[in-house]
Coordinates of C-alpha atoms in Angstrom, one line a residue:
M167 CA 8.1 35.3 -22.8
T168 CA 4.8 37.1 -22.7
T169 CA 2.7 37.8 -19.6
A170 CA 0.1 35.4 -20.8
E171 CA 2.7 32.6 -21.1
N172 CA 4.1 33.4 -17.7
Q173 CA 0.6 33.2 -16.2
R174 CA -0.1 29.9 -18.0
R175 CA 3.2 28.5 -16.7
G176 CA 2.3 29.5 -13.2
L177 CA -1.2 28.1 -13.4
G178 CA 0.2 24.9 -15.1
R179 CA 2.1 24.1 -11.9
W180 CA -1.2 23.3 -10.2
L181 CA -3.3 22.6 -13.3
P182 CA -1.1 20.7 -15.8
I183 CA -3.8 20.6 -18.5
V184 CA -3.2 24.3 -19.3
T185 CA 0.3 23.4 -20.2
W186 CA -0.1 20.3 -22.3
L187 CA -3.6 20.8 -23.9
P188 CA -2.6 23.9 -26.1
R189 CA 0.3 21.7 -27.5
Y190 CA -1.9 18.6 -28.0
D191 CA -0.9 16.6 -31.1
R192 CA -4.1 15.7 -33.0
A193 CA -2.3 12.6 -34.2
F194 CA -3.0 11.2 -30.7
L195 CA -6.7 11.8 -30.9
R196 CA -7.7 8.5 -32.5
G197 CA -5.8 6.4 -29.9
D198 CA -7.1 8.6 -27.0
V199 CA -10.7 8.3 -28.1
A200 CA -10.4 4.5 -28.6
A201 CA -8.9 4.1 -25.2
G202 CA -11.6 6.2 -23.6
I203 CA -14.3 4.1 -25.1
A204 CA -12.6 0.8 -24.1
V205 CA -12.2 2.0 -20.5
T206 CA -15.8 3.1 -20.3
A207 CA -17.0 -0.3 -21.4
L208 CA -14.9 -1.8 -18.7
I209 CA -15.6 0.5 -15.8
V210 CA -19.4 1.2 -16.1
P211 CA -20.5 -2.3 -15.1
K212 CA -17.7 -2.6 -12.6
N213 CA -18.5 0.6 -10.9
L214 CA -22.1 -0.5 -10.4
G215 CA -20.6 -3.4 -8.5
Y216 CA -18.3 -1.1 -6.5
A217 CA -21.3 0.9 -5.5
G218 CA -22.9 -2.3 -4.3
I219 CA -19.8 -3.1 -2.2
A220 CA -19.8 0.4 -0.7
G221 CA -23.5 0.1 0.2
V222 CA -24.6 3.1 -1.8
P223 CA -27.0 3.5 -4.7
L224 CA -25.6 2.1 -8.0
Q225 CA -25.7 5.5 -9.7
N226 CA -23.3 6.9 -7.1
G227 CA -20.6 4.6 -8.5
L228 CA -21.0 6.3 -11.9
Y229 CA -21.0 9.7 -10.3
A230 CA -17.6 8.9 -8.8
A231 CA -16.3 7.4 -12.1
A232 CA -17.2 10.6 -14.1
A233 CA -15.7 12.9 -11.4
G234 CA -12.6 10.9 -11.0
A235 CA -11.8 10.6 -14.7
I236 CA -12.4 14.3 -15.5
L237 CA -10.7 15.8 -12.5
Y238 CA -7.7 13.6 -12.7
A239 CA -7.2 14.6 -16.4
L240 CA -7.2 18.2 -15.3
F241 CA -4.7 17.9 -12.4
G242 CA -2.7 14.7 -13.1
T243 CA 0.7 14.3 -14.7
S244 CA 0.5 10.7 -15.9
Q245 CA -0.6 10.1 -19.5
Q246 CA -2.1 6.6 -19.0
I247 CA -3.5 6.6 -15.5
S248 CA -7.3 6.0 -15.2
T249 CA -8.8 7.2 -11.9
G250 CA -12.1 5.9 -10.5
P251 CA -13.6 3.7 -7.8
S252 CA -11.9 0.4 -7.1
S253 CA -12.8 -2.8 -5.2
S254 CA -10.4 -2.1 -2.3
L255 CA -11.6 1.4 -1.8
A256 CA -15.2 0.4 -2.0
A257 CA -14.6 -2.4 0.6
V258 CA -13.2 0.2 3.1
A259 CA -16.2 2.5 2.5
G260 CA -18.6 -0.4 2.8
G261 CA -16.9 -1.4 6.0
A262 CA -17.7 2.1 7.4
V263 CA -21.3 1.8 6.2
L264 CA -21.7 -1.6 7.9
L265 CA -20.2 -0.4 11.1
T266 CA -22.6 2.5 11.4
G267 CA -25.6 0.5 10.2
L268 CA -26.8 3.3 7.9
G269 CA -28.6 2.7 4.6
G270 CA -30.0 4.4 1.6
K271 CA -29.4 8.2 1.4
Q272 CA -27.7 8.2 4.8
A273 CA -25.2 5.6 3.7
A274 CA -24.5 7.6 0.5
E275 CA -24.0 10.8 2.6
L276 CA -21.6 9.0 4.9
V277 CA -19.5 7.6 2.0
A278 CA -19.5 11.1 0.4
A279 CA -18.2 12.6 3.6
I280 CA -15.5 9.9 3.8
T281 CA -14.6 10.7 0.2
L282 CA -14.3 14.4 0.9
V283 CA -12.1 13.9 3.9
T284 CA -9.9 11.5 1.9
G285 CA -9.5 14.2 -0.8
A286 CA -8.6 16.7 1.8
L287 CA -6.0 14.4 3.2
F288 CA -4.5 13.8 -0.2
L289 CA -4.2 17.6 -0.7
L290 CA -2.5 17.9 2.7
L291 CA -0.2 15.1 1.7
A292 CA 0.9 17.1 -1.3
V293 CA 1.2 20.5 0.4
F294 CA 3.3 19.2 3.3
R295 CA 5.1 16.4 1.3
L296 CA 4.0 13.7 3.6
G297 CA 4.1 10.8 1.2
W298 CA 6.2 8.8 3.7
I299 CA 3.0 8.3 5.8
A300 CA 1.9 5.6 3.3
R301 CA 4.8 3.4 4.5
F302 CA 2.9 2.7 7.7
L303 CA 1.1 -0.1 5.8
S304 CA 3.7 -2.7 4.8
K305 CA 3.2 -4.7 1.6
P306 CA 2.6 -8.0 3.5
V307 CA -0.1 -6.2 5.6
I308 CA -1.7 -4.8 2.5
T309 CA -1.7 -8.2 0.9
G310 CA -3.4 -9.8 3.8
F311 CA -5.8 -6.9 4.4
L312 CA -7.0 -6.9 0.8
A313 CA -7.4 -10.6 0.7
G314 CA -9.4 -10.5 4.0
A315 CA -11.6 -7.6 2.7
A316 CA -12.2 -9.6 -0.5
V317 CA -13.4 -12.7 1.3
D318 CA -15.5 -10.5 3.6
V319 CA -17.2 -8.9 0.5
V320 CA -17.7 -12.3 -1.1
I321 CA -19.4 -13.7 2.0
G322 CA -21.6 -10.6 2.0
E323 CA -22.6 -11.2 -1.6
L324 CA -23.4 -14.9 -1.2
P325 CA -27.1 -14.3 -0.1
K326 CA -27.6 -12.4 -3.4
L327 CA -26.7 -15.6 -5.3
T328 CA -29.0 -17.8 -3.3
G329 CA -32.0 -15.5 -2.5
T330 CA -31.4 -15.9 1.2
T331 CA -30.3 -13.6 4.1
A332 CA -27.4 -13.6 6.4
D333 CA -26.0 -11.4 9.2
G334 CA -23.3 -11.5 11.9
V335 CA -20.9 -9.3 13.7
N336 CA -18.0 -10.5 11.6
A337 CA -17.3 -12.5 8.5
W338 CA -17.1 -15.9 10.3
R339 CA -20.5 -15.5 11.8
E340 CA -22.0 -14.0 8.6
L341 CA -20.8 -17.1 6.8
G342 CA -22.3 -19.4 9.4
S343 CA -25.5 -17.5 9.2
W344 CA -25.6 -17.9 5.4
V345 CA -24.9 -21.6 5.6
G346 CA -27.8 -21.9 8.1
S347 CA -30.1 -20.2 5.6
L348 CA -29.5 -22.5 2.7
G349 CA -32.7 -24.4 3.5
D350 CA -34.5 -21.3 2.2
I351 CA -32.7 -21.1 -1.2
H352 CA -34.8 -19.4 -3.9
G353 CA -34.3 -21.7 -6.9
T354 CA -34.7 -19.2 -9.7
T355 CA -32.3 -16.8 -7.9
L356 CA -29.7 -19.6 -7.5
L357 CA -30.0 -20.4 -11.1
V358 CA -29.4 -16.8 -12.2
G359 CA -26.5 -16.5 -9.8
A360 CA -24.9 -19.8 -10.9
V361 CA -25.2 -18.9 -14.6
S362 CA -23.9 -15.4 -13.9
L363 CA -20.8 -16.7 -12.1
G364 CA -20.2 -19.3 -14.8
V365 CA -20.5 -16.8 -17.6
I366 CA -18.1 -14.2 -16.1
L367 CA -15.5 -16.8 -15.1
A368 CA -15.7 -18.5 -18.4
L369 CA -15.1 -15.2 -20.2
R370 CA -12.3 -14.3 -17.8
F371 CA -10.4 -17.5 -18.5
R372 CA -11.5 -18.4 -22.1
A373 CA -11.9 -14.9 -23.6
P374 CA -10.0 -12.4 -21.4
A375 CA -10.2 -9.7 -24.1
V376 CA -14.0 -9.7 -23.8
P377 CA -15.3 -7.2 -21.1
G378 CA -17.0 -9.9 -19.0
A379 CA -18.7 -7.5 -16.6
L380 CA -20.3 -5.6 -19.5
V381 CA -21.5 -8.8 -21.2
L382 CA -22.9 -10.1 -17.9
V383 CA -24.7 -6.8 -17.0
A384 CA -26.2 -6.4 -20.5
G385 CA -27.2 -10.1 -20.5
G386 CA -28.7 -9.9 -17.0
I387 CA -30.8 -6.9 -17.9
L388 CA -32.0 -8.6 -21.1
A389 CA -32.8 -11.8 -19.3
A390 CA -34.7 -10.0 -16.6
R391 CA -37.0 -8.5 -19.3
V392 CA -37.3 -11.5 -21.5
F393 CA -38.0 -14.0 -18.7
D394 CA -39.7 -11.6 -16.3
L395 CA -37.2 -12.5 -13.5
G396 CA -38.7 -9.9 -11.2
G397 CA -42.1 -11.6 -11.5
H398 CA -40.5 -14.9 -10.6
G399 CA -39.2 -13.6 -7.3
V400 CA -35.7 -12.6 -8.4
D401 CA -34.6 -9.4 -6.6
L402 CA -33.7 -6.5 -8.9
V403 CA -31.6 -3.5 -8.0
G404 CA -34.5 -1.2 -8.3
H405 CA -34.8 2.4 -9.5
V406 CA -31.7 4.0 -11.0
P407 CA -32.5 7.6 -11.9
R408 CA -31.4 9.3 -15.1
G409 CA -29.4 12.5 -14.9
L410 CA -26.5 14.1 -13.1
P411 CA -26.3 14.9 -9.4
A412 CA -26.4 18.4 -8.0
P413 CA -23.4 19.5 -5.9
Q414 CA -24.2 18.8 -2.3
L415 CA -22.1 18.7 0.9
P416 CA -22.8 16.2 3.7
S417 CA -24.4 17.7 6.8
V418 CA -22.4 19.1 9.6
D419 CA -24.3 16.8 12.0
L420 CA -23.0 13.8 10.1
F421 CA -19.4 14.9 10.6
R422 CA -20.0 15.6 14.2
E423 CA -21.7 12.3 15.0
R424 CA -19.5 10.0 12.9
Y425 CA -16.2 11.8 13.0
A426 CA -14.3 8.7 14.3
T427 CA -15.6 6.4 11.6
I428 CA -15.0 9.0 8.9
G429 CA -11.5 9.7 10.1
V430 CA -10.4 6.0 10.3
A431 CA -11.9 5.2 6.9
A432 CA -10.4 8.3 5.2
G433 CA -7.0 7.5 6.8
A434 CA -7.2 3.9 5.5
L435 CA -8.2 5.1 2.0
L436 CA -5.3 7.6 1.9
L437 CA -2.8 4.9 2.8
I438 CA -4.2 2.4 0.2
G439 CA -4.9 5.0 -2.4
F440 CA -1.5 6.7 -2.3
S441 CA 0.4 3.5 -2.5
Q442 CA -1.6 2.5 -5.6
T443 CA -1.2 5.9 -7.2
A444 CA 2.5 6.4 -6.6
G445 CA 3.5 2.9 -7.7
D446 CA 1.2 2.8 -10.8
A447 CA 2.1 6.3 -12.0
R448 CA 5.8 5.6 -11.7
A449 CA 5.5 2.4 -13.6
F450 CA 3.7 4.0 -16.6
A451 CA 6.1 6.9 -16.6
T452 CA 9.1 4.6 -16.7
R453 CA 7.6 2.5 -19.4
H454 CA 6.8 5.5 -21.6
R455 CA 9.9 7.6 -20.8
Y456 CA 8.4 10.7 -19.2
R457 CA 8.4 12.2 -15.8
I458 CA 5.6 12.5 -13.2
D459 CA 5.3 14.7 -10.2
I460 CA 4.3 12.6 -7.2
D461 CA 3.2 15.6 -5.2
Q462 CA 1.0 16.7 -8.1
E463 CA -0.3 13.2 -8.4
S464 CA -1.5 13.6 -4.8
V465 CA -3.1 16.9 -5.7
A466 CA -4.9 15.2 -8.6
Q467 CA -6.2 12.3 -6.5
G468 CA -7.2 14.8 -3.8
M469 CA -9.2 16.9 -6.3
A470 CA -10.7 13.8 -7.8
N471 CA -11.9 12.6 -4.4
V472 CA -13.2 16.1 -3.4
G473 CA -15.1 16.3 -6.6
S474 CA -16.5 12.8 -6.2
G475 CA -17.6 13.7 -2.6
V476 CA -19.2 16.9 -3.6
F477 CA -21.2 15.1 -6.3
Q478 CA -22.3 12.3 -3.9
G479 CA -19.8 9.8 -5.3
M480 CA -17.5 7.4 -3.5
P481 CA -13.7 7.2 -3.0
V482 CA -11.5 7.0 -6.1
S483 CA -7.9 6.2 -6.9
T484 CA -5.8 4.7 -9.6
S485 CA -7.4 1.7 -11.2
L486 CA -4.6 -0.6 -12.4
S487 CA -6.9 -2.7 -14.6
A488 CA -8.5 0.4 -16.2
S489 CA -5.1 2.1 -16.6
S490 CA -3.6 -1.0 -18.2
L491 CA -6.5 -1.2 -20.7
N492 CA -6.1 2.6 -21.3
E493 CA -2.5 2.0 -22.2
S494 CA -3.0 -1.0 -24.4
A495 CA -6.0 0.6 -26.2
G496 CA -3.7 3.5 -27.3
A497 CA -4.0 6.3 -24.8
R498 CA -1.2 8.8 -25.3
T499 CA -2.5 11.7 -23.2
P500 CA -5.1 12.5 -20.4
V501 CA -7.6 13.2 -23.2
A502 CA -8.4 9.5 -23.0
S503 CA -9.5 10.1 -19.4
L504 CA -11.6 13.1 -20.5
V505 CA -13.3 10.9 -23.1
T506 CA -14.1 8.3 -20.4
G507 CA -15.5 10.9 -18.1
A508 CA -17.7 12.3 -20.9
L509 CA -19.0 8.9 -21.8
V510 CA -19.9 8.0 -18.2
V511 CA -21.8 11.3 -18.0
L512 CA -23.6 10.4 -21.2
T513 CA -24.4 7.0 -19.7
L514 CA -25.9 8.6 -16.7
I515 CA -28.1 10.9 -18.8
V516 CA -29.3 8.3 -21.4
L517 CA -28.8 4.8 -20.1
A518 CA -29.0 4.9 -16.3
P519 CA -32.7 3.7 -16.0
L520 CA -31.8 0.5 -17.9
F521 CA -29.8 -0.7 -14.8
S522 CA -33.0 -0.7 -12.8
D523 CA -33.8 -4.2 -14.2
L524 CA -30.4 -5.7 -13.3
P525 CA -30.9 -8.8 -11.1
K526 CA -29.0 -8.5 -7.8
A527 CA -27.7 -12.0 -8.3
V528 CA -26.0 -10.8 -11.5
L529 CA -24.6 -7.8 -9.6
G530 CA -23.3 -10.1 -6.9
A531 CA -21.5 -12.2 -9.5
V532 CA -19.8 -9.0 -10.9
I533 CA -18.8 -8.0 -7.4
I534 CA -17.4 -11.4 -6.6
D535 CA -15.4 -11.6 -9.8
A536 CA -14.0 -8.1 -9.2
V537 CA -12.8 -8.6 -5.6
V538 CA -11.5 -12.2 -6.0
F539 CA -9.4 -11.3 -9.0
G540 CA -8.7 -7.7 -8.1
M541 CA -7.8 -8.0 -4.4
I542 CA -6.6 -11.6 -3.6
D543 CA -3.0 -12.0 -4.7
L544 CA -2.2 -15.7 -4.2
P545 CA 1.1 -15.5 -6.0
E546 CA 2.2 -12.8 -3.5
F547 CA 1.2 -15.1 -0.6
R548 CA 3.3 -17.9 -2.1
R549 CA 6.2 -15.6 -2.7
L550 CA 6.1 -14.3 0.9
R551 CA 6.0 -17.9 2.3
R552 CA 9.0 -18.8 0.1
V553 CA 11.1 -15.7 0.6
T554 CA 10.3 -14.5 4.1
P555 CA 8.0 -16.7 6.2
F556 CA 7.6 -14.1 8.9
D557 CA 6.1 -11.7 6.3
F558 CA 3.8 -14.5 5.3
W559 CA 2.5 -14.9 8.8
I560 CA 2.1 -11.1 9.1
A561 CA -0.1 -11.2 6.0
I562 CA -2.1 -14.1 7.4
A563 CA -2.6 -12.2 10.7
A564 CA -3.9 -9.2 8.7
F565 CA -6.3 -11.5 6.8
V566 CA -7.6 -13.1 10.0
G567 CA -7.9 -9.6 11.6
V568 CA -10.2 -8.3 8.8
M569 CA -12.3 -11.5 8.9
S570 CA -12.6 -11.3 12.7
V571 CA -13.2 -7.6 13.3
G572 CA -14.4 -6.2 10.0
V573 CA -12.8 -4.3 7.2
L574 CA -12.7 -0.9 8.9
A575 CA -11.3 -2.2 12.2
G576 CA -9.0 -4.4 10.1
V577 CA -7.3 -1.3 8.8
V578 CA -6.4 -0.4 12.4
V579 CA -5.2 -4.0 12.9
G580 CA -3.1 -3.6 9.8
V581 CA -1.5 -0.4 10.9
V582 CA -0.7 -1.9 14.3
L583 CA 0.8 -4.9 12.7
S584 CA 2.9 -2.7 10.4
L585 CA 4.1 -0.5 13.3
G586 CA 4.7 -3.5 15.5
W587 CA 6.9 -5.1 12.8
L588 CA 8.7 -1.8 12.3
V589 CA 9.4 -1.5 16.0
Y590 CA 10.6 -5.1 16.2
V591 CA 12.9 -4.7 13.2
A592 CA 14.2 -1.3 14.4
T593 CA 15.0 -2.6 17.9
N594 CA 16.4 -6.0 16.9
P595 CA 18.9 -5.3 14.1
P596 CA 21.1 -8.1 12.7
M597 CA 24.4 -8.3 14.6
P598 CA 26.3 -11.3 13.1
L599 CA 29.6 -12.7 14.3
L600 CA 32.3 -12.4 11.6
G601 CA 35.1 -14.8 10.6
R602 CA 38.0 -14.4 8.2
E603 CA 37.9 -16.2 4.8
A604 CA 41.0 -18.5 4.6
G605 CA 43.9 -17.0 2.8
T606 CA 42.3 -13.5 2.6
Q607 CA 41.7 -10.4 4.6
V608 CA 37.9 -10.6 4.1
F609 CA 35.7 -11.0 7.1
R610 CA 32.2 -12.6 6.5
D611 CA 29.1 -13.7 8.4
L612 CA 29.9 -16.9 10.3
D613 CA 26.4 -18.2 10.1
E614 CA 26.7 -18.2 6.3
H615 CA 30.4 -19.4 6.3
P616 CA 30.9 -21.5 9.5
G617 CA 34.3 -22.7 8.3
D618 CA 35.9 -19.3 8.3
E619 CA 38.8 -18.6 10.6
T620 CA 38.1 -17.3 14.1
F621 CA 40.5 -16.1 16.8
P622 CA 40.5 -17.4 20.5
G623 CA 39.4 -14.7 22.9
I624 CA 38.6 -12.2 20.1
V625 CA 34.9 -11.4 19.2
V626 CA 34.3 -9.8 15.8
L627 CA 30.8 -8.3 15.6
R628 CA 29.0 -6.3 12.9
I629 CA 25.9 -4.3 13.6
D630 CA 23.7 -3.8 10.5
S631 CA 21.8 -0.7 11.7
G632 CA 22.2 2.8 13.1
V633 CA 23.2 2.9 16.7
F634 CA 20.5 5.0 18.4
F635 CA 18.0 5.0 21.2
A636 CA 16.1 2.0 19.7
T637 CA 19.1 -0.2 19.1
A638 CA 21.8 0.9 21.5
Q639 CA 20.6 -1.4 24.3
A640 CA 20.3 -4.4 21.9
L641 CA 24.0 -3.9 21.0
D642 CA 25.0 -3.9 24.7
D643 CA 22.9 -7.0 25.4
R644 CA 24.5 -8.8 22.4
I645 CA 28.0 -8.1 23.6
R646 CA 27.2 -9.2 27.2
D647 CA 25.7 -12.5 25.9
L648 CA 28.7 -13.2 23.7
A649 CA 31.1 -12.5 26.6
D650 CA 29.1 -14.8 28.9
A651 CA 28.9 -17.5 26.3
A652 CA 32.6 -17.4 25.2
P653 CA 34.4 -20.7 25.7
E654 CA 37.5 -18.9 26.9
P655 CA 38.3 -15.6 28.6
L656 CA 37.5 -12.5 26.4
T657 CA 40.6 -10.6 25.3
G658 CA 39.2 -8.3 22.6
V659 CA 36.0 -7.1 21.0
V660 CA 36.1 -5.7 17.4
L661 CA 33.0 -3.8 16.3
D662 CA 32.6 -3.5 12.6
L663 CA 30.7 -0.3 12.1
E664 CA 30.7 -0.2 8.3
A665 CA 26.9 -0.7 8.2
V666 CA 26.2 2.0 10.8
P667 CA 25.2 5.2 8.9
F668 CA 24.5 7.3 12.0
I669 CA 24.7 7.3 15.8
D670 CA 22.7 9.5 18.2
S671 CA 23.7 10.8 21.7
Q672 CA 22.2 7.7 23.4
G673 CA 24.0 5.4 21.1
S674 CA 27.3 7.2 21.8
E675 CA 26.7 7.0 25.5
Q676 CA 25.9 3.3 25.2
L677 CA 29.2 2.7 23.2
S678 CA 31.1 4.3 26.1
Q679 CA 29.4 2.0 28.5
I680 CA 30.3 -1.0 26.3
Q681 CA 33.9 0.2 26.4
Q682 CA 33.7 0.1 30.2
L683 CA 32.1 -3.3 30.2
V684 CA 34.8 -4.7 28.0
H685 CA 37.5 -3.1 30.1
T686 CA 36.1 -4.6 33.3
R687 CA 36.6 -8.0 31.7
A688 CA 40.3 -7.1 31.1
A689 CA 39.6 -7.0 27.3
T690 CA 40.1 -4.3 24.6
L691 CA 37.5 -2.7 22.5
R692 CA 38.4 -1.8 18.9
L693 CA 36.3 -0.1 16.2
A694 CA 36.6 -0.7 12.5
R695 CA 35.4 1.1 9.3
V696 CA 33.8 3.9 11.2
K697 CA 31.9 6.4 8.9
P698 CA 32.9 10.1 9.2
P699 CA 29.5 11.2 10.6
V700 CA 29.6 8.5 13.3
L701 CA 33.3 9.2 14.1
S702 CA 32.5 12.9 14.5
V703 CA 29.8 12.2 17.1
L704 CA 32.0 9.9 19.0
Q705 CA 34.8 12.4 19.0
R706 CA 32.6 15.2 20.3
D707 CA 31.3 13.0 23.0
G708 CA 34.8 12.0 24.1
V709 CA 34.2 8.3 23.3
I710 CA 37.2 8.1 21.0
D711 CA 39.4 9.5 23.7
R712 CA 38.3 6.8 26.1
I713 CA 38.6 4.0 23.6
G714 CA 41.9 5.3 22.2
G715 CA 42.5 6.8 18.8
D716 CA 44.8 4.0 17.9
H717 CA 42.0 1.5 18.5
V718 CA 40.0 2.9 15.6
H719 CA 41.0 1.0 12.4
G720 CA 40.4 1.3 8.7
N721 CA 39.2 -2.3 8.3
V722 CA 38.4 -5.4 10.3
H723 CA 41.6 -7.2 9.4
R724 CA 43.8 -4.4 10.7
A725 CA 41.8 -4.3 13.9
V726 CA 42.1 -8.1 14.5
E727 CA 45.8 -8.1 13.7
A728 CA 46.4 -5.1 16.0
Q729 CA 44.6 -7.0 18.8
R730 CA 46.6 -10.1 18.2
A731 CA 49.9 -8.2 18.1
A732 CA 48.9 -6.5 21.4
E733 CA 48.2 -9.8 23.0
R734 CA 51.5 -11.2 21.9
S735 CA 53.4 -8.2 23.3
G736 CA 51.5 -8.4 26.6
E737 CA 49.6 -5.1 26.2
T738 CA 46.6 -4.6 28.5
A739 CA 43.3 -2.9 27.7
P740 CA 43.2 0.9 28.0

């Protein structure tokens, strides 16, 4: 291997394009170009809406789309992923803007700062392999959070459809304010808004293959010029400049004054963005039989966000709708993403001023369609309610939290809910009583099989968790409760430890105390199916010596039969 090839391979570890582009098969070019064009037609109008959600100038959404598409193609390992702004990321950024009360260039600078920090966090995630951090937002919490953020955004867009105003410290009050303003509805604006919603929804359900947002934006611009909607009092989005942005970093003063808001928003974007990226990238790789590098995916998302922030854009991540279209339109390599980025740049250079005549009511309809169908997952709510009602109520709590305290604070509520649920589950593991299936040696959960055989005076208990500082006391409490509630004197306790993968020093100490508790009640403690790592800890701590080596059994049946035999022979507890 030549020196140049070695250098290319080393560089390819961090910049995958230098590895695959020299080997690019030109037979893929037609599909990649077609996919790039299709994705551009989808994302250009949508990204105008995402910019509106984030509270930044419309062109900033296109800046982010171009940076995200191009930089992901350079650093990513997925062949179908399309990276750019999304409704959920825009909602978080918009929440930060609303919280600070900034507008115009200051809002754009704040969002750029949040995007830069998000990118830096993605890079740290890759360097230190901290992907597990994303687990601090559970799926039910994310489901509820996104639904709440979507409704919050919809409420904020309603005044655009009616030509009225609304304000409030949370979504509930903003909705009430909007309802109170309905006496001042602007008729022409309402007509434009109603027609826009009707068109985009009709296309979604009747002609899903048609890019509804593109049709609506083009139609809205045309209608504004033909019918002079601006002259009839319909608000237009205003000046959208032609050209590309110059690289620019947010001011140090902004970071110093808004560090808390920037940090919380960037943390939320990291959690949401990483979960989207990892899941979508794995799904496409599995479907097309190639491998991806999750750490490198974090690098790609990090660089895409850093680039977007430097060029005054907004947060970016994997877009499932754009990626799915990319795949179905024939994308075989990241060249499709490069084509998308180039076409967005061309749009900024040539077509950007056309968007100046876009009615805000049309933009509001695009935004409402994007968030309702992109962030509210009603089938998942129904599944949670059917499968795990507690998870359903966690999702509802996250939804209410966002509606009550805002999108940004709702992220904190979501993390607290996730951590609270994690702590609850960790400290309250299942500990079912077991009974023996008639005619067998199999012991099963008595709650599921209440007719199984039990043995007077003998409690058979399984703990479905590690025995450590968070669960040890719960095991002790469970045994005490069972001993107190037993209909007859306790003679033996059999602990099935098959589901215990580990035990720490506190758990070992607690097991020793349980042995003493059982002994004070003139009963015997026996262990069954102890895993080698657990047995090793108990031996080093002297617990096995106190329990007795002959009281450790290979399965629950042997433990129960040994206890019954000991009772028949009149043996006492050790």
